[in-house]
Every structure is written in structure tokens, then in C-alpha cells.
PDB file of C-alpha atoms in Angstrom:
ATOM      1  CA  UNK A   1       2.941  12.316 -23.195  1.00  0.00           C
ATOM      2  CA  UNK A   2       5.020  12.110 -19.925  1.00  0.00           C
ATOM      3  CA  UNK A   3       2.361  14.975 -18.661  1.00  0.00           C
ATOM      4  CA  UNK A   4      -0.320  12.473 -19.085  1.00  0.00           C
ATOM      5  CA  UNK A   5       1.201   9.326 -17.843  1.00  0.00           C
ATOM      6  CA  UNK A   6       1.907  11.358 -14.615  1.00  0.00           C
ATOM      7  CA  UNK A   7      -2.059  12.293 -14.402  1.00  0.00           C
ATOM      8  CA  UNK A   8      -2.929   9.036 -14.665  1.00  0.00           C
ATOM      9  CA  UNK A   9      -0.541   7.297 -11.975  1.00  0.00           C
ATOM     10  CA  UNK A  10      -1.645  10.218  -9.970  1.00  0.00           C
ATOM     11  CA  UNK A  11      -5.080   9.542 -10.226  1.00  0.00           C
ATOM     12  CA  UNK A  12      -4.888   6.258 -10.191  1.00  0.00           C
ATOM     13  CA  UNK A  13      -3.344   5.946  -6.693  1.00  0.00           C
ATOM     14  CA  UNK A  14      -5.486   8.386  -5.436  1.00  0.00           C
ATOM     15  CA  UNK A  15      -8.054   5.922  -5.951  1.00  0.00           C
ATOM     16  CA  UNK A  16      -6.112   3.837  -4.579  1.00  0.00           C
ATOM     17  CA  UNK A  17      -6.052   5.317  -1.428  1.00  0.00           C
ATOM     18  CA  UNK A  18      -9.556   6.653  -1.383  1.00  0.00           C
ATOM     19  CA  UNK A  19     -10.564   2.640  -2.147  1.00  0.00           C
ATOM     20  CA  UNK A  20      -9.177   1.675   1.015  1.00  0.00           C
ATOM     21  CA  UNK A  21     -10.364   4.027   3.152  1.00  0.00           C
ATOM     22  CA  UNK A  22     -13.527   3.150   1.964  1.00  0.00           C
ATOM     23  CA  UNK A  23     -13.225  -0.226   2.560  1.00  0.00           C
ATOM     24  CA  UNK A  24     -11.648   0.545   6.572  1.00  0.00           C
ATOM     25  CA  UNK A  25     -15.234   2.914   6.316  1.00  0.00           C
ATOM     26  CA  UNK A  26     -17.305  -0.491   5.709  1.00  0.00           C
ATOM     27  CA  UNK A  27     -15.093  -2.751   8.050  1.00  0.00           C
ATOM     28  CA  UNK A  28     -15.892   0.110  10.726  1.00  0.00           C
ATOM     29  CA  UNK A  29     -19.373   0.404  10.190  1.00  0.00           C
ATOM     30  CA  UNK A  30     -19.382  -3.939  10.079  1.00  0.00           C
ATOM     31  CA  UNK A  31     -19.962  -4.027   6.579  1.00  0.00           C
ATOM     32  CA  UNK A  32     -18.861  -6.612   4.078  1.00  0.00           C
ATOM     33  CA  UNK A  33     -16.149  -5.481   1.605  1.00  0.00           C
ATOM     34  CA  UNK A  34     -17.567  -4.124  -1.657  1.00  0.00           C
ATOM     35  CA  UNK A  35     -16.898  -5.474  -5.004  1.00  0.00           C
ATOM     36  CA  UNK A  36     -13.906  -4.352  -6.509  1.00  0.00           C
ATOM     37  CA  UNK A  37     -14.839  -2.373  -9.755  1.00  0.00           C
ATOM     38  CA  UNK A  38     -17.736  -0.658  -8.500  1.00  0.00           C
ATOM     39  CA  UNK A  39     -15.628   0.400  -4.887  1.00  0.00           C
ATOM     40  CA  UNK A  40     -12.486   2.135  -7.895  1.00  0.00           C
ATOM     41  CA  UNK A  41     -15.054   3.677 -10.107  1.00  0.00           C
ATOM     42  CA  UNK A  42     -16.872   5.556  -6.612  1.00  0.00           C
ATOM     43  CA  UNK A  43     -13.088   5.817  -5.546  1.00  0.00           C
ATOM     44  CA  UNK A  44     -11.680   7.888  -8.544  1.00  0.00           C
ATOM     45  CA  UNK A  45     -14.854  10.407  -8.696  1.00  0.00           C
ATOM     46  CA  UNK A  46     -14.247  10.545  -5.064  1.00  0.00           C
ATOM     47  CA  UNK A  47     -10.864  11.352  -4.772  1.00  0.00           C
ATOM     48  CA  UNK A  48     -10.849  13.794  -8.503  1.00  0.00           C
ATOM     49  CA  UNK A  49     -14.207  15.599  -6.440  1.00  0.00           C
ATOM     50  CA  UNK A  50     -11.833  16.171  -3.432  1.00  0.00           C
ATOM     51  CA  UNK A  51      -8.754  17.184  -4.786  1.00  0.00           C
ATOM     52  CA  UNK A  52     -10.747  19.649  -7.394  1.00  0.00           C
ATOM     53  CA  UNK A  53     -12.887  21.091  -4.343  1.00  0.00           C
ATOM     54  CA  UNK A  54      -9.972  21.009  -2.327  1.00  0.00           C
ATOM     55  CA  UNK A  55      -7.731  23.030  -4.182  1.00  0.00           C
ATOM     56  CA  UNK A  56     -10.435  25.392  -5.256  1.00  0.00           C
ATOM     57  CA  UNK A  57     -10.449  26.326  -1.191  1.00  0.00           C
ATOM     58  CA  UNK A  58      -6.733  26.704  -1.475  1.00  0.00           C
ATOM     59  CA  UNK A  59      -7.073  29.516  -3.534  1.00  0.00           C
ATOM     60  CA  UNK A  60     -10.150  30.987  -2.086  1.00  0.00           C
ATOM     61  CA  UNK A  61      -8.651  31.228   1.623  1.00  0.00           C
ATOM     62  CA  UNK A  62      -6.267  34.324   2.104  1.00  0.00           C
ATOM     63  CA  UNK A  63      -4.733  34.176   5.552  1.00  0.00           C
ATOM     64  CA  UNK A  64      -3.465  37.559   6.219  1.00  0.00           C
ATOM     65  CA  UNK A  65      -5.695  38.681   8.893  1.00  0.00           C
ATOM     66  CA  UNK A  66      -7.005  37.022  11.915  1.00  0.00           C
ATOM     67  CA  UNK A  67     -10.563  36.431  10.862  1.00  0.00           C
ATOM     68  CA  UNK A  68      -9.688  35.662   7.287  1.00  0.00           C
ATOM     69  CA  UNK A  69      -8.100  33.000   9.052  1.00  0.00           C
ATOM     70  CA  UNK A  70     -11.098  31.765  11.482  1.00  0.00           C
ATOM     71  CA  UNK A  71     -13.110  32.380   8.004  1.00  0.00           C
ATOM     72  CA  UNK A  72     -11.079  30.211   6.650  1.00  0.00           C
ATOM     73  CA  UNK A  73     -11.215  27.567   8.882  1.00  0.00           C
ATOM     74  CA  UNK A  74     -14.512  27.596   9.347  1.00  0.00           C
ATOM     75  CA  UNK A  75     -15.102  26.899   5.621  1.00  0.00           C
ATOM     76  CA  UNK A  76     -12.087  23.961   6.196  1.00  0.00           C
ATOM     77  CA  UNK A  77     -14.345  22.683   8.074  1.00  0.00           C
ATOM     78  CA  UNK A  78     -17.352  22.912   6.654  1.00  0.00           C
ATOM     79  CA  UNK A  79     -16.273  21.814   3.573  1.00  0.00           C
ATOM     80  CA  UNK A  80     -13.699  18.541   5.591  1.00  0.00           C
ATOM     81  CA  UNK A  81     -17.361  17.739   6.941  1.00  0.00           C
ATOM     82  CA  UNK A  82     -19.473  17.748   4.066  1.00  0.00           C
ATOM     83  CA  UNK A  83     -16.687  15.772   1.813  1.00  0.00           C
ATOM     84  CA  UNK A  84     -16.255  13.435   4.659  1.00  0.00           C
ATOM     85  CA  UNK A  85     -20.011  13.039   5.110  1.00  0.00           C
ATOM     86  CA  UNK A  86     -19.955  11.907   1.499  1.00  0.00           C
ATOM     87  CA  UNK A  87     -17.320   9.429   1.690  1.00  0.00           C
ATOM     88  CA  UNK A  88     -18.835   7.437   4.312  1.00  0.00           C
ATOM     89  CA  UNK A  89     -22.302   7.667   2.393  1.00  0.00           C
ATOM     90  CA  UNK A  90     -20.461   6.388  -0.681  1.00  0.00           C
ATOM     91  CA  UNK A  91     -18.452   3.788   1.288  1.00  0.00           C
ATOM     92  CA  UNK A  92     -21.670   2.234   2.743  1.00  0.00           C
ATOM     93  CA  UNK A  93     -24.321   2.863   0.517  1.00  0.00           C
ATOM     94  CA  UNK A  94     -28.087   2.497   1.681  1.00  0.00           C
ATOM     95  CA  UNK A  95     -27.046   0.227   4.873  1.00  0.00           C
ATOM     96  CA  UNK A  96     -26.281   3.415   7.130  1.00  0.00           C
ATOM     97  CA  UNK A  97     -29.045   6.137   7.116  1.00  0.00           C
ATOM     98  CA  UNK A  98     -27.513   9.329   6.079  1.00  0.00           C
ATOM     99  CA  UNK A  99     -28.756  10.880   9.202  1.00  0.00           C
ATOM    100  CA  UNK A 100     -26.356   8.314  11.692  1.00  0.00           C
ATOM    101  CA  UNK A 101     -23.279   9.525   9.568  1.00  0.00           C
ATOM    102  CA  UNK A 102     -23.074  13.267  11.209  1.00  0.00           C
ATOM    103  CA  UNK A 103     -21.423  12.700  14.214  1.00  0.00           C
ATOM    104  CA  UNK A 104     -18.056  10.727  13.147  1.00  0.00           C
ATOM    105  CA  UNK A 105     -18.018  13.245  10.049  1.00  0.00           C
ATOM    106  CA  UNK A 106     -17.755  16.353  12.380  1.00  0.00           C
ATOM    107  CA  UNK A 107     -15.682  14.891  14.827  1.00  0.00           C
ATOM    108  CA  UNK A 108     -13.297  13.758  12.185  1.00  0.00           C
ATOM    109  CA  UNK A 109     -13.395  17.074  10.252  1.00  0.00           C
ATOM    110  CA  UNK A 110     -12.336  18.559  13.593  1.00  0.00           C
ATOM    111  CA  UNK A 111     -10.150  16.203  14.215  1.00  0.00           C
ATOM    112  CA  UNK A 112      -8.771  17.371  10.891  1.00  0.00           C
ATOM    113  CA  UNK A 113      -8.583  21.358  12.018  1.00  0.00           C
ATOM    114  CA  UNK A 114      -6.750  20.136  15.438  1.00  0.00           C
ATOM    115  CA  UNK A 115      -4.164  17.883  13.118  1.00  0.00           C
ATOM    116  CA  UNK A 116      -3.652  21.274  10.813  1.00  0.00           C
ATOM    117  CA  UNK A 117      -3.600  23.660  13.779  1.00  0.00           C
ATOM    118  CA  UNK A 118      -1.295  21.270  15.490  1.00  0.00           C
ATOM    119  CA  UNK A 119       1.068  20.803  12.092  1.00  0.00           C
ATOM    120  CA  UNK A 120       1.504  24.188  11.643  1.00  0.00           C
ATOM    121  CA  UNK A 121       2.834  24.890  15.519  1.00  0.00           C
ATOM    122  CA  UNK A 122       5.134  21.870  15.231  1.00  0.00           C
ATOM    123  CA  UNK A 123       6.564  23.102  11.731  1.00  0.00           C
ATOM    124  CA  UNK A 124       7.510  26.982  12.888  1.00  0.00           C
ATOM    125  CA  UNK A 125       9.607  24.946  15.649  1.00  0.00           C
ATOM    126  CA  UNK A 126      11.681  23.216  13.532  1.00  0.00           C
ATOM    127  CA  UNK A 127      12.145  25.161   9.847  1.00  0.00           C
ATOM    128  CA  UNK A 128      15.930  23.309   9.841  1.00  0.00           C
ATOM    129  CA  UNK A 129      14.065  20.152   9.379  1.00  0.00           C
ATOM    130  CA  UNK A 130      14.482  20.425   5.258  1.00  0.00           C
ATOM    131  CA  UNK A 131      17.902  21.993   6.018  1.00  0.00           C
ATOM    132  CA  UNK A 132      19.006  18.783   8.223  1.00  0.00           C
ATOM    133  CA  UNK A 133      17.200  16.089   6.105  1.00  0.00           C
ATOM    134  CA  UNK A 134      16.775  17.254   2.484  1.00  0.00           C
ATOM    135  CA  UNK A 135      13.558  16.907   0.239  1.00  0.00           C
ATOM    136  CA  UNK A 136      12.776  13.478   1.875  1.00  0.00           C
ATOM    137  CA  UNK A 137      11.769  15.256   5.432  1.00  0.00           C
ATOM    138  CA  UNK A 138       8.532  16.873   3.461  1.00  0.00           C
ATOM    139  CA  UNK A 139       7.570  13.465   1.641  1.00  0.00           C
ATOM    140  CA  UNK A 140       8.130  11.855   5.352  1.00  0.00           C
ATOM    141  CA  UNK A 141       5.810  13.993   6.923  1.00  0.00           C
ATOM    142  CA  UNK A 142       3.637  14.387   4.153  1.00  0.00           C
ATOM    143  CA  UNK A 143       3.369  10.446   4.655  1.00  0.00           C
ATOM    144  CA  UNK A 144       2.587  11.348   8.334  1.00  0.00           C
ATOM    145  CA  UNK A 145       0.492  13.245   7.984  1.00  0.00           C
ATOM    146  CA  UNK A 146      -2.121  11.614   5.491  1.00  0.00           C
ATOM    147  CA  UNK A 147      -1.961   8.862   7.995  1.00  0.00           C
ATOM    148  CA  UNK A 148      -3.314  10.975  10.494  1.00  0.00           C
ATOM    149  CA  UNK A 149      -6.293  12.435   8.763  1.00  0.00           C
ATOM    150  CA  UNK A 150      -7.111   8.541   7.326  1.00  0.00           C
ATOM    151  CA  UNK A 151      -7.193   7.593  10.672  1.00  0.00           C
ATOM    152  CA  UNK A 152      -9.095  10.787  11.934  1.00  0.00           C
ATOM    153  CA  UNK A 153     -11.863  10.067   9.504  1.00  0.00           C
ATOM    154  CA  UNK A 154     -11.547   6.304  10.500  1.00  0.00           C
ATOM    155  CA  UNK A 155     -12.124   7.353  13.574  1.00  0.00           C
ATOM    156  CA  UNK A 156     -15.604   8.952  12.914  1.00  0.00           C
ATOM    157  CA  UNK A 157     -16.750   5.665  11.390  1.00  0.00           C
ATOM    158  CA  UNK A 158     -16.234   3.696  14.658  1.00  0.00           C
ATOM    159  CA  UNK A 159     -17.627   6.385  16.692  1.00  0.00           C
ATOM    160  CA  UNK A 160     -20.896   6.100  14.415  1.00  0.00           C
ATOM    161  CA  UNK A 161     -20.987   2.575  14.245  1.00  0.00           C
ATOM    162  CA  UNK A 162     -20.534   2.868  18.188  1.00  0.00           C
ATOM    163  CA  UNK A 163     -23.612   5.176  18.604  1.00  0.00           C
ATOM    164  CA  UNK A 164     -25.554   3.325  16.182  1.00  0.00           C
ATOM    165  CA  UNK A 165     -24.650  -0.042  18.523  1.00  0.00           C
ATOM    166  CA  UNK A 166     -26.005   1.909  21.232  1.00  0.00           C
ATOM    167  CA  UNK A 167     -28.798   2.750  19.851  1.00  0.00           C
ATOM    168  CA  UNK A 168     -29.513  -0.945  19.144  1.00  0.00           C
ATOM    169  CA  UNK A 169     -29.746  -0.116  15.272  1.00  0.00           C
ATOM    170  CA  UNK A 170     -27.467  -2.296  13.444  1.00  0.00           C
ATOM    171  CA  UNK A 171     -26.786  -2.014  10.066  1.00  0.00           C
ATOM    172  CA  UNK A 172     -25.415  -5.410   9.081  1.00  0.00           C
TER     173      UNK A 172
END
């Protein structure tokens, strides 16, 4: 029973999280907030769909070799852009054409590859961190660096609602 109470608080703040980026998503693109119920149902599949898809590409990338790795990332980021591409869709429904989402979606999901390429430099010089500060340095900069890739996608919403500005298209 413990196993299942942990799936659910898992998944529930999941959702939790993937509701409010979705609702920073609307607030970037000028939207009014969504209603509550609708915004955590869209929210759960969401966030299930991208930790299911996600950890299916754990296991598919091997990074022995150097282009297993540029495979690799190259289907990161494929696969960062398509799932981002989705979350804005879902986080502003009809009011955005799917077409004006593309360019914050790729510049987030490579803002995503330059926060893991950057991560993984910065952790090989300093393996003592766990050493100096225990099991709460990898929950710290776990923390870290979610916030990062919220605000990388974040970031591709106000570059779309930007262009779309320009454009003179507005969606609200």
C-alpha cells in the first residue's frame, strides 16, 4: 500500500508542476488562466506522457561512443521539441495556431541540450560536492536544475508570443 500512496503523491505533484507551467505558458502567450479541473486532468496525461517517453529514451541512449552520443542528443532533442511543442499546444488550446508554436519549442529544447551539456561540465568539476554536502547537494541541484529547464521552455513562450506581436497576430 505504501508503493501506491508514493505513485500517487508522485503523480500528483507532477501535475502539479506541469499545471503551472502551463498556466506561466498562457500568461506568456497573454492568455487568461484556464479552469482548474480541466488545466490537472491535461496536466497529469501530460506529465505521465513525459516521464513514460522520457524514461523510455533513457534506456534507449547508450553513450559509449562519440556519435552514440551526438545520436543521442539529437533524439534529446527531437524528442525535448516535440514534447515541448505539445505542452504549449495543450496549455493554449485553439488560440495559438500550431504553426506559431515552433520557434520557442526549438529554442527551448536547445536551450535544454545547452543546460545538460553545461550540467554535465560543471558536475565532473566538482564530484566532492555529495562528499562535502551529503544527499541534500543532489535534491539542491536537482531543484536547480528543473528551474532552469521551466524557465527555458518559458522562455520559448515569450519568444513566440513576441514574434506573433510582431507579426501583428494576436491571439487574445
Amino acid at each position: 500500500i505504501l508503493d501506491a500512496v508514493l505513485v500517487v503523491t508522485s503523480l500528483w505533484t507532477i501535475s502539479t508542476a506541469v499545471a503551472m507551467l502551463m498556466r506561466g505558458l498562457r500568461r506568456g502567450y497573454g492568455l487568461p488562466v484556464a479552469h482548474f479541473l480541466p488545466l490537472r486532468i491535461l496536466a497529469s496525461i501530460a506529465g505521465l506522457a513525459a516521464i513514460i517517453v522520457l524514461g523510455l529514451l533513457a534506456f534507449a541512449i547508450d553513450m559509449r561512443s562519440f556519435t552514440q552520443q551526438v545520436v543521442g542528443m539529437a533524439c534529446a532533442v527531437a524528442l525535448s521539441f516535440a514534447l515541448i511543442m505539445i505542452l504549449h499546444a495543450l496549455a493554449v488550446g485553439r488560440s495559438v495556431s500550431f504553426r506559431s508554436l515552433w520557434p520557442g519549442a526549438a529554442l527551448a529544447a536547445l536551450a535544454l541540450l545547452l543546460i545538460q551539456l553545461l550540467w554535465e561540465r560543471t558536475s565532473t568539476l566538482s564530484p566532492s560536492l555529495n562528499q562535502t554536502y551529503g544527499g541534500i547537494a543532489g535534491l539542491v541541484t536537482s531543484m536547480l536544475g528543473v528551474w532552469l529547464a521551466a524557465f527555458a521552455i518559458l522562455l520559448g513562450a515569450f519568444v513566440n508570443r513576441w514574434l506573433i506581436d510582431r507579426r501583428g497576430r494576436i491571439p487574445a
